[in-house]
CSV table of C-alpha atoms in Angstrom, one decimal:
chain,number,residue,atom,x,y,z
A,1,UNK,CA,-57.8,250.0,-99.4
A,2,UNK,CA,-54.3,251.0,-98.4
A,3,UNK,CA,-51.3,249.2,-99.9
A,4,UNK,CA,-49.8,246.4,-97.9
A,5,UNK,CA,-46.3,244.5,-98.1
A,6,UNK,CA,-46.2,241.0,-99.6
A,7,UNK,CA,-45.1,238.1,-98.0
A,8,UNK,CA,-42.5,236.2,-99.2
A,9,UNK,CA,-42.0,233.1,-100.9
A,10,UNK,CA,-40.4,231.5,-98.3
A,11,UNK,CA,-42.6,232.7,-95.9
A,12,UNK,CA,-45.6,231.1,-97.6
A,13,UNK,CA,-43.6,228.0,-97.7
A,14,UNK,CA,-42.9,227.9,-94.1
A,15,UNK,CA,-46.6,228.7,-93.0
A,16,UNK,CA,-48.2,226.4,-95.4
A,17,UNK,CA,-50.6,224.1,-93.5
A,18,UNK,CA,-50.6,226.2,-91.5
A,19,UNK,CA,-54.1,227.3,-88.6
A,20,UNK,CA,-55.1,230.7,-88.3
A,21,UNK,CA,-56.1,230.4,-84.8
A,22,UNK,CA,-57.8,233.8,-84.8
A,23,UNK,CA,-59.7,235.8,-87.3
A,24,UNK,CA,-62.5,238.0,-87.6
A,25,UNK,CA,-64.6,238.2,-90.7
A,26,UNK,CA,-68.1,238.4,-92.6
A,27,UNK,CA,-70.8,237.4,-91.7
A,28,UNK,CA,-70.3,239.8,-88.5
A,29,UNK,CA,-72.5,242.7,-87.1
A,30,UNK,CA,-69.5,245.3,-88.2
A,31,UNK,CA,-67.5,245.8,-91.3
A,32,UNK,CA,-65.2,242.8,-91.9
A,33,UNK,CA,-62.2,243.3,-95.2
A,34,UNK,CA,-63.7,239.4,-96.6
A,35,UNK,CA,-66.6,236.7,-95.9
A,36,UNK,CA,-65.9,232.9,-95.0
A,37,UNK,CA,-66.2,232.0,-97.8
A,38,UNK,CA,-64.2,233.6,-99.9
A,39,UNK,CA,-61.2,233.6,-97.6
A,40,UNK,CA,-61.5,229.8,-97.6
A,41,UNK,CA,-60.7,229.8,-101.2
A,42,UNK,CA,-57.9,232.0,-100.2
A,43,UNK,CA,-56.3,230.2,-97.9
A,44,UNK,CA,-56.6,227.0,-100.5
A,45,UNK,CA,-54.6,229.1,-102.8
A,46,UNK,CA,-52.1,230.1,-100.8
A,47,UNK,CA,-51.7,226.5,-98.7
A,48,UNK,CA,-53.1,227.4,-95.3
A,49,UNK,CA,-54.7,224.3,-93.8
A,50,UNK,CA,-57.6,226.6,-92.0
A,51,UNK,CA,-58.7,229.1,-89.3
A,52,UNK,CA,-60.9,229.5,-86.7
A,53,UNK,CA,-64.1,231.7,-87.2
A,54,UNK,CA,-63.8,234.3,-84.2
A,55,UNK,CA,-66.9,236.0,-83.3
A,56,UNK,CA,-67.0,238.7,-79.9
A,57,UNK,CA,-71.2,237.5,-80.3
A,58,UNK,CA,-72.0,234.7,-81.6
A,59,UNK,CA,-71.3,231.3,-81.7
A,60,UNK,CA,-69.7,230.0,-85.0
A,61,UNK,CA,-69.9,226.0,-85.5
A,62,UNK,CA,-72.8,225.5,-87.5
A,63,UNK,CA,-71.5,228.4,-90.0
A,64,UNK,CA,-68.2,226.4,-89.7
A,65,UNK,CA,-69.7,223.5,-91.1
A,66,UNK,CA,-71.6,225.3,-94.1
A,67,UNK,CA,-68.1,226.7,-95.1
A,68,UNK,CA,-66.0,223.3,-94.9
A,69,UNK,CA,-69.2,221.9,-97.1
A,70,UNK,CA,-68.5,224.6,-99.8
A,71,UNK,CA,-65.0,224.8,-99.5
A,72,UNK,CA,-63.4,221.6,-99.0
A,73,UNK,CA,-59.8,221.3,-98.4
A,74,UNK,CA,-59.9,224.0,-96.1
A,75,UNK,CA,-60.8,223.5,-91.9
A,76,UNK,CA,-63.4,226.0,-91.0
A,77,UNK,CA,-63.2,225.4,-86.8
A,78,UNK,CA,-66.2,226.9,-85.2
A,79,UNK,CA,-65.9,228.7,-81.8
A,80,UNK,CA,-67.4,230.4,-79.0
A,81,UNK,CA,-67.1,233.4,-76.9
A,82,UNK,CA,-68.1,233.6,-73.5
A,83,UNK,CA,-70.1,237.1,-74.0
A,84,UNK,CA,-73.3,238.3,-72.6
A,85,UNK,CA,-74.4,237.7,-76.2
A,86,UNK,CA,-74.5,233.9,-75.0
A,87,UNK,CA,-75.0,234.1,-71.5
A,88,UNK,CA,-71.5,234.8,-70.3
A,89,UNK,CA,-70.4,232.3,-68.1
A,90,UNK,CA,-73.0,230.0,-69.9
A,91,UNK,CA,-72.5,225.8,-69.7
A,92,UNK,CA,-75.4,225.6,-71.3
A,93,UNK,CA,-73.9,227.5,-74.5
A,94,UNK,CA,-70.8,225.8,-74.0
A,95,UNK,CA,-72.0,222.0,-74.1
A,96,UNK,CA,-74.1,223.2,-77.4
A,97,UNK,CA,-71.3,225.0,-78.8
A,98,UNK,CA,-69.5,221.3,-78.3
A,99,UNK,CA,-72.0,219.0,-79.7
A,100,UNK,CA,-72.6,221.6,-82.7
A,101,UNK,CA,-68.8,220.9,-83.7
A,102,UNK,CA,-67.0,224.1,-81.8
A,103,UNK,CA,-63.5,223.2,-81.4
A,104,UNK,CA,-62.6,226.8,-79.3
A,105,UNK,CA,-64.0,228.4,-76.3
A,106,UNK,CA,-62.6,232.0,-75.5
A,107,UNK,CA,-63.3,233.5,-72.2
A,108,UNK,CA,-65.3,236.5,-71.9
A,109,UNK,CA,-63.7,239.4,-74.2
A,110,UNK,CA,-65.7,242.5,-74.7
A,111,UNK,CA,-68.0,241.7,-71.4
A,112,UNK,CA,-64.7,240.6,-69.4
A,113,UNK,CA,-64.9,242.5,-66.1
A,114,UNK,CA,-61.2,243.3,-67.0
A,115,UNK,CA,-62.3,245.0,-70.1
A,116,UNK,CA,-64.8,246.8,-68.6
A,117,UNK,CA,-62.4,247.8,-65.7
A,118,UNK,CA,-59.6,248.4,-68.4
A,119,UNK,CA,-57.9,252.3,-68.0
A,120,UNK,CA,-54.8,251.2,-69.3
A,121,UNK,CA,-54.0,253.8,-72.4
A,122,UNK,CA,-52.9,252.7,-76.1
A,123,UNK,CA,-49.7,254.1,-77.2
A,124,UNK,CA,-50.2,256.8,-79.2
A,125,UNK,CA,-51.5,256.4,-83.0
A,126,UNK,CA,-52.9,253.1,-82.1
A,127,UNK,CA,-56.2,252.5,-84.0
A,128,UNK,CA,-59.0,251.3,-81.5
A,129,UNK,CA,-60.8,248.0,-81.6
A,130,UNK,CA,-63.6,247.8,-84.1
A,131,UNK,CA,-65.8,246.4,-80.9
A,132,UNK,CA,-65.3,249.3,-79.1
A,133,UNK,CA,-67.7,251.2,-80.9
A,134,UNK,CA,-70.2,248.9,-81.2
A,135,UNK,CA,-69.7,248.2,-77.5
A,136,UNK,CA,-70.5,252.1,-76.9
A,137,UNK,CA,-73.3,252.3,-78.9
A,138,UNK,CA,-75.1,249.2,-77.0
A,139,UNK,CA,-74.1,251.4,-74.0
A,140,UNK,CA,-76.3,254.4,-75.5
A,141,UNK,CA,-79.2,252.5,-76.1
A,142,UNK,CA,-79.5,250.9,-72.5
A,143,UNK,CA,-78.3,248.0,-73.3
A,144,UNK,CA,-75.0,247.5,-71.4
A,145,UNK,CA,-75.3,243.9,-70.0
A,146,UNK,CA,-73.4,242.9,-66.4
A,147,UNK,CA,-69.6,242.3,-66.6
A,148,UNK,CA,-68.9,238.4,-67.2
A,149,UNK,CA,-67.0,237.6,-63.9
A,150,UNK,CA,-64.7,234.4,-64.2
A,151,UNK,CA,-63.6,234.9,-60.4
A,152,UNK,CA,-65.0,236.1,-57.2
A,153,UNK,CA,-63.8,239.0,-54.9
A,154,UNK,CA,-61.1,236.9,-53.3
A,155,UNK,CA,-59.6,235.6,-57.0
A,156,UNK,CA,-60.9,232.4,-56.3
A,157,UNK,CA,-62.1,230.7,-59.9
A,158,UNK,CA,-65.9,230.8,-59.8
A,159,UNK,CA,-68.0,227.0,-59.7
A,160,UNK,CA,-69.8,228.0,-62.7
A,161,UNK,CA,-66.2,228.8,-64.6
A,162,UNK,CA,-65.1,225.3,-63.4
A,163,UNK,CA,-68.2,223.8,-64.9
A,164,UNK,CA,-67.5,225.5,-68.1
A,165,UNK,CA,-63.7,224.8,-67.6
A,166,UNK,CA,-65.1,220.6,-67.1
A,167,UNK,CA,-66.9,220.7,-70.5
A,168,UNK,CA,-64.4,222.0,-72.2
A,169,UNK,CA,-62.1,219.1,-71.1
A,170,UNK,CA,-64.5,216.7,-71.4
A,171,UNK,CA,-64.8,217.4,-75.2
A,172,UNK,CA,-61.2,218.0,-75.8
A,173,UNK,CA,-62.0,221.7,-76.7
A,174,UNK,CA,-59.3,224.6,-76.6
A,175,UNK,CA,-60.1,227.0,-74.2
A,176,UNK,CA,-58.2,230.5,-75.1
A,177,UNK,CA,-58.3,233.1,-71.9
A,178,UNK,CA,-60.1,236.2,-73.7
A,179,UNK,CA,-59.9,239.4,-72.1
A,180,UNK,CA,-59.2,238.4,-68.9
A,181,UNK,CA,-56.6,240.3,-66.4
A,182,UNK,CA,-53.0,238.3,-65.8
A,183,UNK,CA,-54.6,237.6,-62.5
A,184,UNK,CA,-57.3,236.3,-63.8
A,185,UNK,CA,-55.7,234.1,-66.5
A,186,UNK,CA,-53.2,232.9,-63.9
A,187,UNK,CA,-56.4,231.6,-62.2
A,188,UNK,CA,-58.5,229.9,-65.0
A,189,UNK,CA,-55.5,228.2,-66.7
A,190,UNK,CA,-54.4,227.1,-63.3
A,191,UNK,CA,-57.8,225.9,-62.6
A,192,UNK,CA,-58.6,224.6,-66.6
A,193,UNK,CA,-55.2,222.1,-66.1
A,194,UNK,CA,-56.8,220.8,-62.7
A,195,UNK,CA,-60.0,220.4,-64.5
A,196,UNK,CA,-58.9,218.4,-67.2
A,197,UNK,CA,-58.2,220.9,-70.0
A,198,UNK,CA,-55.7,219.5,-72.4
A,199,UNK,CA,-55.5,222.5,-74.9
A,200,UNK,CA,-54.8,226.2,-73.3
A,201,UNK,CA,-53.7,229.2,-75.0
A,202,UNK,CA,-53.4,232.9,-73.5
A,203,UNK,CA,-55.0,235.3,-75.9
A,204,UNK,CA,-52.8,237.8,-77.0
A,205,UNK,CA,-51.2,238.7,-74.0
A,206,UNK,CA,-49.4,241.7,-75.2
A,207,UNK,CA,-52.5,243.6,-76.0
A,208,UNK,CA,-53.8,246.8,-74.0
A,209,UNK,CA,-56.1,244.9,-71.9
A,210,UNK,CA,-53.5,241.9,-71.2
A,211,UNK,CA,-50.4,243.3,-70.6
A,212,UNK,CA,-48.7,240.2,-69.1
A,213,UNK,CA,-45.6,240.6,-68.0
A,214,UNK,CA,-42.9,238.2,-69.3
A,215,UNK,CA,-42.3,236.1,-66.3
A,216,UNK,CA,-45.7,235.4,-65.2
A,217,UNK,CA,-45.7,234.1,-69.8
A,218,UNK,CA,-43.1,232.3,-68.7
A,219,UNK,CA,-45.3,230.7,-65.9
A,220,UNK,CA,-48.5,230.2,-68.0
A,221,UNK,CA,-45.8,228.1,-70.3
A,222,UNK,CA,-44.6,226.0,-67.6
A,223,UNK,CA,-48.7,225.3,-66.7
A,224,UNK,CA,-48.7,223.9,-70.2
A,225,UNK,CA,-50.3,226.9,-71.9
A,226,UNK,CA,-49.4,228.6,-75.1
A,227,UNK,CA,-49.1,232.7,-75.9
A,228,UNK,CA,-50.6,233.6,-78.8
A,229,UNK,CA,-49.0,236.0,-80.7
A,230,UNK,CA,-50.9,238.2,-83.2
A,231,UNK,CA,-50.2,240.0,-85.8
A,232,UNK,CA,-52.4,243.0,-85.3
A,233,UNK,CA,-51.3,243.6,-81.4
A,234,UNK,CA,-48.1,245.3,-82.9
A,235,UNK,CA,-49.1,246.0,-86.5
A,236,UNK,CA,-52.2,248.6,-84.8
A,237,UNK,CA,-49.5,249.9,-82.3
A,238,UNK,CA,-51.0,248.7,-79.1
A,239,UNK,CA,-47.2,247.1,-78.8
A,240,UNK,CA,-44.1,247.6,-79.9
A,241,UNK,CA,-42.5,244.8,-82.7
A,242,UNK,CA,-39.5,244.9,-80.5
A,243,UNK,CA,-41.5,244.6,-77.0
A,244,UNK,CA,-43.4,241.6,-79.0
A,245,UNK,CA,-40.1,239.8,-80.6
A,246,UNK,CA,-38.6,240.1,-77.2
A,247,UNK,CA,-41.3,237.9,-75.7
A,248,UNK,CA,-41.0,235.5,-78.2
A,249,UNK,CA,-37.6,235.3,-77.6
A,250,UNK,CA,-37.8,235.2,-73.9
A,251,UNK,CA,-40.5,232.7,-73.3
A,252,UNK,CA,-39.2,230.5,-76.0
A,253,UNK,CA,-40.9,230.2,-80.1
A,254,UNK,CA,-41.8,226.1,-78.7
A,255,UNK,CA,-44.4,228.4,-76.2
A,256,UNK,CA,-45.6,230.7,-78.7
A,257,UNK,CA,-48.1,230.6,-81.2
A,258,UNK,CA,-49.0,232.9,-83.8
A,259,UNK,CA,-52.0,234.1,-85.1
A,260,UNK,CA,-53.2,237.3,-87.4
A,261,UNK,CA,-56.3,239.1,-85.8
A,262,UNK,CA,-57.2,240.0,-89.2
A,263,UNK,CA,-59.9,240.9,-91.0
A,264,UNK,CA,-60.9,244.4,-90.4
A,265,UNK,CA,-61.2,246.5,-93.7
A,266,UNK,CA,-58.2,248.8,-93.1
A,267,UNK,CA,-55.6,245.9,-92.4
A,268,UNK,CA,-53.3,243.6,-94.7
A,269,UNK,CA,-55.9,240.3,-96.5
A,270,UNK,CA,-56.5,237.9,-93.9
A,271,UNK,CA,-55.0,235.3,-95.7
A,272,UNK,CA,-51.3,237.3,-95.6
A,273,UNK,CA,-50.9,237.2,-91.6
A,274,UNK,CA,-49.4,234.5,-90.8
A,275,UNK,CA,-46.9,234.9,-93.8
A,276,UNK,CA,-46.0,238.6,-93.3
A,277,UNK,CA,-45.2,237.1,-89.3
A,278,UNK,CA,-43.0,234.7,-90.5
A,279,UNK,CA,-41.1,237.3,-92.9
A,280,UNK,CA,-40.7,239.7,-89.8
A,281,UNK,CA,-39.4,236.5,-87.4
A,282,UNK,CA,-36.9,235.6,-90.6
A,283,UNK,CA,-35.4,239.0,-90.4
A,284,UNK,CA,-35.0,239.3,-86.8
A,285,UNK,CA,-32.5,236.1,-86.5
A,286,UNK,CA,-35.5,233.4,-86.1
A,287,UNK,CA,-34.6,229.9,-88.0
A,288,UNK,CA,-37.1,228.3,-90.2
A,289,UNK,CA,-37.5,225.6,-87.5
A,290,UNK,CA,-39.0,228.0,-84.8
A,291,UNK,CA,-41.5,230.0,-87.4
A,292,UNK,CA,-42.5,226.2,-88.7
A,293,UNK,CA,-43.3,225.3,-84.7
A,294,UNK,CA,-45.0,228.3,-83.6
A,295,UNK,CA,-47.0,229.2,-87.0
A,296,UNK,CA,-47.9,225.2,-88.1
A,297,UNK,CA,-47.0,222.6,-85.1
A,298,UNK,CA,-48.8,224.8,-82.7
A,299,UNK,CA,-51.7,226.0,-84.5
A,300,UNK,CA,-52.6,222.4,-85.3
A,301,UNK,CA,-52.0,221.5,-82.0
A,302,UNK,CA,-55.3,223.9,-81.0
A,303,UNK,CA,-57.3,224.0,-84.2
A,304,UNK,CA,-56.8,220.8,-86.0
A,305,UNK,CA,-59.1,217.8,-86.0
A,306,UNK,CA,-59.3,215.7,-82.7
C-alpha cells in the first residue's frame, strides 16, 4: 500500500468522539483496505465514537449489531441503500431496515436515474468509483436492473418516495440524498421536511454526479439539511480542495458535516479521515470550534443513539 500522511495530534484530539457518517468496508462484494471489525478496534484506539457501515447492496443493521457485540465501546450504525439490490424505492425494506436497528437510509446511489443519466466527466487523473466496475460487469451479464426513480416526469416527488420519506420520520432515521440530481435532492429534502423527517443530510454534494452548486447548498441549509463533506470527493480528484474548502466556507462549517468515504485498498486507513480533514481545515484558517462542530456535533447529530 502506498504511503499516506499522518494526522496530527491535535487533529485526533479535535475529532475524538467523533461519527464517521460514511464508510465502506469488508464484508463487501469488492475489495475493501479493512473488515468491521477490525476497524472498530481502530477507531477505539484512536477515540472515534463510531461510523456507519455503508453498503451500495445490502442492508447493514443486523451486521451492525454483531460488531457493537464484539467491539463494545465503539457505535456500529447500520444502514440502508435504496438500490435495486433491495427493491429501490422499497418501504417494505425500509420499515425492516428500521425495526432491525438501521439508523440511515440513503437514496438510490448506483441505480439513481441520475447516475445512470450521469455524462458529466471527472477531472483528469481522478480514480473511478470501485462500483463502477462492478456496476459494468452486472451490465455484461444481463443483469442491469431499471433506474430507481425518486420523481416523476414533471419533478414531482413520487407517492411511493413519500411513503419511504414517512417511515423514515416515523422512526427518527436519517435520510442522506444518495446519488440523486440537485433537482432531485431539492425535491426529496423538500418533501422529507414536510413528511416529518427530522435528520437530512445531502450526500457529498461536490462529487461528479452531484455537482450542487453553492447557492442552491445554501438553500438545502436553510431547509434544515446538512452537506456532507468527504474526504475522498477531493483526495480522488473528482474536486478540487480549494473548490471544496470554498463551500465550506460559503455555506457556513455549522451546515457542513464531514465524513471520509474510505475504505478502498488504495486510500489512507479508514480510521485516519476524519483526522487528516481536520488537519487540512486547521491549515486553511478554520478554528478548532468549526472542525469540533462539523466533524463531532454534527456527526452525532445523524449517527448517534436516538
Amino acid at each position: 500500500m502506498p504511503d499516506h500522511p499522518q494526522p496530527s495530534a491535535r487533529a485526533r484530539d479535535l475529532v475524538a468522539d467523533a461519527y464517521d457518517i460514511h464508510i465502506h468496508v469488508a464484508p463487501d462484494v469488492m475489495r475493501r483496505r479493512i473488515d468491521d471489525l477490525t476497524l472498530a478496534k481502530r477507531f477505539a484506539e484512536v477515540g472515534l465514537a463510531g461510523f456507519v457501515l455503508k453498503s451500495h447492496y445490502v442492508p447493514t443493521a443486523e451486521r451492525a449489531e454483531v460488531v457493537r457485540k464484539a467491539a463494545p465501546g465503539v457505535d456500529a450504525v447500520g444502514a440502508i441503500t435504496l438500490n435495486a439490490a433491495v427493491g429501490g424505492m422499497n418501504p417494505i425494506a425500509v420499515e425492516i431496515a428500521a425495526r432491525g436497528g438501521a439508523r440511515f437510509v440513503w437514496m438510490p446511489t448506483v441505480d439513481s436515474a441520475n447516475q445512470r443519466a450521469c455524462t458529466a466527466r471527472d477531472p483528469e487523473g481522478a480514480t473511478p468509483p470501485m462500483w463502477a466496475r462492478l456496476q459494468d460487469d452486472l451490465r455484461e451479464a444481463g443483469m442491469a436492473a431499471d433506474p430507481v426513480d425518486v420523481v416523476g416526469q414533471d419533478g414531482t416527488v413520487l407517492e411511493r418516495t413519500r411513503q419511504v420519506l414517512r417511515l423514515i420520520g416515523q422512526h427518527d432515521l436519517t435520510l442522506a440524498t444518495g446519488h440523486l440530481s440537485a433537482d432531485e435532492i431539492d425535491a426529496v429534502v423538500g418533501a422529507a421536511v414536510e413528511e416529518g423527517v427530522r435528520r437530512i443530510v445531502v450526500t457529498h454534494p461536490e462529487f461528479t454526479s452531484q455537482r450542487v452548486a453553492v447557492d442552491r447548498q445554501r438553500a438545502l441549509a436553510a431547509k434544515g439539511a446538512l452537506l456532507e463533506r468527504c474526504f475522498t470527493t477531493p483526495h480522488s480528484g473528482k474536486v478540487s480542495w480549494r473548490t471544496w474548502l470554498d463551500h465550506i466556507d460559503t455555506v457556513g462549517p455549522g451546515h457542513s458535516v464531514l465524513s471520509s468515504d474510505l475504505g478502498q485498498p488504495f486510500n489512507p486507513p479508514v480510521e485516519d479521515g476524519l483526522a487528516l480533514l481536520a488537519d487540512r481545515l486547521l491549515a486553511e484558517g478554520f478554528t478548532d470550534k468549526d472542525v469540533r462542530t462539523m466533524a463531532v456535533d454534527n456527526s452525532r447529530l445523524l449517527a448517534g443513539p436516538r
